[in-house]
Tab-separated table of C-alpha atoms in Angstrom:
chain	number	residue	atom	x	y	z
A	1	MET	CA	40.351	-30.706	6.802
A	2	LYS	CA	38.241	-33.407	6.080
A	3	ASN	CA	37.309	-34.210	10.246
A	4	LEU	CA	35.473	-30.153	10.237
A	5	GLN	CA	33.751	-30.860	6.982
A	6	LYS	CA	31.675	-34.072	9.078
A	7	PHE	CA	31.711	-32.207	12.315
A	8	ALA	CA	29.859	-29.489	10.513
A	9	LEU	CA	27.507	-31.801	7.649
A	10	VAL	CA	26.960	-33.945	10.697
A	11	LEU	CA	25.709	-30.667	13.365
A	12	ALA	CA	24.018	-28.747	10.422
A	13	LYS	CA	21.551	-32.484	9.846
A	14	PHE	CA	21.360	-31.777	13.221
A	15	MET	CA	20.208	-28.983	13.544
A	16	GLU	CA	17.732	-28.715	11.083
A	17	VAL	CA	16.405	-31.766	12.292
A	18	LEU	CA	16.136	-29.564	15.569
A	19	HIS	CA	13.990	-26.671	13.439
A	20	TRP	CA	11.974	-29.122	12.719
A	21	ILE	CA	11.045	-30.454	16.023
A	22	GLY	CA	10.035	-26.729	17.370
A	23	ALA	CA	8.132	-26.949	14.639
A	24	ALA	CA	5.818	-29.169	15.314
A	25	SER	CA	6.134	-28.169	18.857
A	26	MET	CA	5.053	-24.872	17.533
A	27	ALA	CA	2.139	-26.201	16.040
A	28	ALA	CA	1.904	-28.742	18.874
A	29	ILE	CA	0.674	-25.751	20.970
A	30	LEU	CA	-1.282	-23.819	18.157
A	31	LEU	CA	-2.897	-27.816	18.769
A	32	SER	CA	-3.432	-27.478	22.690
A	33	GLY	CA	-4.698	-23.321	22.206
A	34	LEU	CA	-7.180	-24.456	19.627
A	35	PHE	CA	-8.448	-27.400	21.319
A	36	ALA	CA	-7.288	-27.420	25.226
A	37	GLN	CA	-6.620	-23.975	25.788
A	38	ASP	CA	-7.409	-23.464	29.733
A	39	TRP	CA	-4.746	-26.568	30.181
A	40	LEU	CA	-2.014	-24.494	27.092
A	41	LEU	CA	-2.459	-21.476	28.896
A	42	LYS	CA	-2.031	-22.799	32.947
A	43	THR	CA	1.181	-24.577	30.938
A	44	VAL	CA	2.491	-21.014	29.485
A	45	ALA	CA	1.898	-18.821	32.734
A	46	ALA	CA	3.240	-21.821	34.520
A	47	LEU	CA	6.592	-22.139	32.949
A	48	SER	CA	6.744	-18.597	30.738
A	49	ASP	CA	7.333	-14.713	32.318
A	50	GLY	CA	5.303	-14.080	30.243
A	51	GLU	CA	7.794	-13.432	27.048
A	52	LEU	CA	7.220	-16.152	24.637
A	53	SER	CA	10.068	-15.414	22.271
A	54	THR	CA	11.621	-17.258	19.361
A	55	TYR	CA	14.394	-15.917	16.954
A	56	GLY	CA	13.507	-12.482	17.058
A	57	PHE	CA	10.050	-12.151	17.253
A	58	SER	CA	9.666	-11.420	20.485
A	59	LEU	CA	6.189	-11.064	22.561
A	60	VAL	CA	4.164	-10.651	25.652
A	61	VAL	CA	1.462	-12.569	26.272
A	62	ILE	CA	0.573	-11.261	30.125
A	63	ASP	CA	-2.724	-9.399	30.085
A	64	GLY	CA	-2.780	-7.015	33.198
A	65	SER	CA	-4.569	-9.668	35.434
A	66	PHE	CA	-1.342	-11.722	34.981
A	67	ALA	CA	-2.917	-14.149	32.748
A	68	PRO	CA	-1.771	-15.491	29.232
A	69	ASP	CA	-4.034	-13.840	26.470
A	70	PRO	CA	-5.257	-16.798	24.486
A	71	ARG	CA	-5.082	-14.933	21.036
A	72	ALA	CA	-1.467	-13.780	22.077
A	73	VAL	CA	-0.413	-17.430	22.559
A	74	LEU	CA	-1.899	-18.530	19.157
A	75	LEU	CA	-0.511	-15.725	17.368
A	76	PHE	CA	2.592	-16.258	18.881
A	77	ALA	CA	2.988	-20.467	17.700
A	78	ALA	CA	1.774	-19.481	14.727
A	79	GLY	CA	4.646	-17.471	14.049
A	80	GLY	CA	7.210	-20.226	15.878
A	81	ILE	CA	6.172	-22.320	13.271
A	82	ALA	CA	7.351	-20.273	10.786
A	83	VAL	CA	9.904	-19.004	12.088
A	84	MET	CA	11.388	-22.411	13.087
A	85	SER	CA	10.226	-24.089	9.939
A	86	LEU	CA	12.134	-21.059	7.721
A	87	THR	CA	15.524	-21.650	10.209
A	88	ALA	CA	15.062	-25.315	8.780
A	89	MET	CA	15.144	-24.811	5.247
A	90	ILE	CA	18.546	-23.089	5.705
A	91	PHE	CA	20.014	-25.803	7.681
A	92	ARG	CA	18.878	-28.236	5.309
A	93	ASN	CA	20.413	-26.370	2.521
A	94	VAL	CA	23.925	-25.392	4.191
A	95	TYR	CA	23.541	-29.121	4.913
A	96	LEU	CA	23.148	-30.291	1.195
A	97	MET	CA	26.257	-27.252	-0.048
A	98	LEU	CA	28.506	-29.062	2.350
A	99	LYS	CA	27.609	-32.836	1.091
A	100	THR	CA	27.840	-30.829	-2.483
A	101	VAL	CA	31.064	-29.518	-1.519
A	102	SER	CA	32.024	-32.567	0.415
A	103	GLY	CA	32.073	-34.948	-2.784
A	104	THR	CA	29.579	-37.446	-1.128
A	105	ASN	CA	26.356	-36.177	-2.943
A	106	PRO	CA	25.236	-38.339	-5.904
A	107	HIS	CA	22.964	-36.139	-7.532
A	108	THR	CA	25.860	-33.531	-8.435
A	109	ARG	CA	28.319	-33.702	-11.104
A	110	ARG	CA	31.672	-32.420	-9.989
A	111	ALA	CA	32.516	-30.977	-5.979
A	112	THR	CA	32.849	-28.041	-7.286
A	113	PRO	CA	30.963	-24.255	-5.296
A	114	PHE	CA	30.640	-22.665	-8.732
A	115	GLN	CA	27.305	-24.545	-10.440
A	116	HIS	CA	24.076	-23.225	-10.798
A	117	ASP	CA	22.800	-25.598	-7.487
A	118	MET	CA	24.895	-24.458	-4.898
A	119	ILE	CA	23.939	-20.915	-6.110
A	120	ARG	CA	20.559	-21.018	-5.760
A	121	MET	CA	20.737	-22.107	-2.695
A	122	ILE	CA	22.853	-19.448	-1.230
A	123	ARG	CA	19.868	-17.736	-2.895
A	124	GLU	CA	17.847	-20.184	-0.943
A	125	ILE	CA	19.211	-19.104	2.105
A	126	GLY	CA	19.212	-15.815	1.238
A	127	ILE	CA	15.591	-15.497	0.955
A	128	PHE	CA	15.003	-17.389	4.005
A	129	PHE	CA	16.974	-14.989	6.384
A	130	LEU	CA	15.261	-12.061	4.624
A	131	SER	CA	12.130	-13.771	5.623
A	132	ILE	CA	12.408	-14.402	8.751
A	133	PRO	CA	12.137	-11.248	10.314
A	134	ALA	CA	9.470	-10.225	7.320
A	135	VAL	CA	6.833	-13.147	9.643
A	136	SER	CA	7.887	-11.352	12.408
A	137	LEU	CA	6.586	-7.542	10.844
A	138	VAL	CA	3.601	-9.359	9.825
A	139	LEU	CA	2.849	-10.645	13.201
A	140	SER	CA	3.276	-8.047	15.056
A	141	ILE	CA	1.042	-6.382	12.684
A	142	ILE	CA	-1.600	-9.006	12.930
A	143	ALA	CA	-1.155	-8.601	17.142
A	144	ARG	CA	-1.661	-4.684	17.089
A	145	LEU	CA	-4.442	-5.200	15.141
A	146	THR	CA	-6.200	-8.364	16.970
A	147	LEU	CA	-5.095	-7.979	20.580
A	148	GLY	CA	-5.015	-3.743	20.554
A	149	ASP	CA	-2.350	-1.629	22.377
A	150	GLY	CA	-1.567	-3.669	25.209
A	151	ILE	CA	0.473	-5.865	23.988
A	152	GLU	CA	4.621	-5.884	24.050
A	153	LEU	CA	6.204	-6.501	20.503
A	154	SER	CA	9.477	-6.621	19.423
A	155	ILE	CA	11.365	-8.066	16.157
A	156	GLN	CA	15.294	-8.067	16.165
A	157	LEU	CA	16.237	-7.056	12.590
A	158	ASP	CA	19.891	-9.554	12.815
A	159	SER	CA	18.035	-12.005	9.751
A	160	LEU	CA	17.725	-9.238	7.816
A	161	MET	CA	21.374	-8.025	7.783
A	162	MET	CA	22.753	-12.055	6.848
A	163	GLY	CA	19.827	-12.081	4.379
A	164	ILE	CA	21.295	-8.833	2.252
A	165	PHE	CA	24.824	-10.637	2.979
A	166	VAL	CA	24.124	-14.019	1.757
A	167	LEU	CA	22.536	-12.329	-1.463
A	168	CYS	CA	25.575	-10.240	-2.356
A	169	LEU	CA	27.342	-13.929	-1.800
A	170	THR	CA	25.293	-15.599	-4.291
A	171	GLN	CA	26.445	-13.036	-6.772
A	172	ALA	CA	30.459	-14.148	-5.653
A	173	PHE	CA	29.405	-17.475	-6.394
A	174	ARG	CA	27.334	-16.528	-9.861
A	175	TYR	CA	30.831	-14.335	-11.309
A	176	GLY	CA	32.532	-17.145	-10.173
A	177	MET	CA	30.519	-20.485	-11.883
A	178	GLU	CA	30.890	-18.135	-14.973
A	179	LEU	CA	34.626	-17.235	-14.843
A	180	GLU	CA	35.055	-21.051	-14.185
A	181	HIS	CA	33.048	-21.604	-17.483
A	182	ASP	CA	35.170	-19.686	-19.299
A	183	VAL	CA	38.353	-21.317	-17.775
A	184	ASP	CA	36.895	-24.701	-19.029
A	185	GLY	CA	36.114	-23.770	-22.482
A	186	LEU	CA	39.615	-22.556	-22.887
A	187	VAL	CA	41.395	-25.769	-21.976
C-alpha cells in the first residue's frame, strides 16, 4: 500500500507540473497571437485539422477560406490558460492531500483525512471541477458573440458531474471530522 501511495504522490505532482507547463504554453500561444500572428496562424494551419480542444472546450478555428481565424485562436489560448490552471490546481490539492494522509506533510498535526485542511482541499477540488465547464461556457458565449454564427463550439460536462460528486464527498468528510472530534472528546 505504501508503494501505491508513493506512486500516486509522484503521479499527482507530475500531473500538476505538466498542467502548469500546459498553461504556460497556452500563454505563449496567446502572446504569439498578439505579437507574431502570421507565424502562429501558419503553425495552427499546419499542425491542426482546424479544431483545437482542451478538457472539453472545443473550438473550430478554420473559417470558410480554410485559414485559421486569429480571434478564435486567441480565445482558445485564453480558455486553455484558465482550464489548464484549474486542472493544475486540482492535482496540487490531490498531491497535498496524499502528503497529509501519508504523514509526510510537516504542516499538519496528524495523519487523518478528517481534518479541516483536507475538507477545504476537497471542497476546492469540487469548485475547480465545476469551474472548468463554467469557463468553457463563458468562452463559448464570447466566441459566439465575437466570431458570429459560422463557428462550431462544444462543451463537455464531465467535470460538472465530478464537481458535484466531490462537493458531496466534502459533506461526508465533514461528518467524519465531527464524529472523530466527538470520539476524541469521549476518550
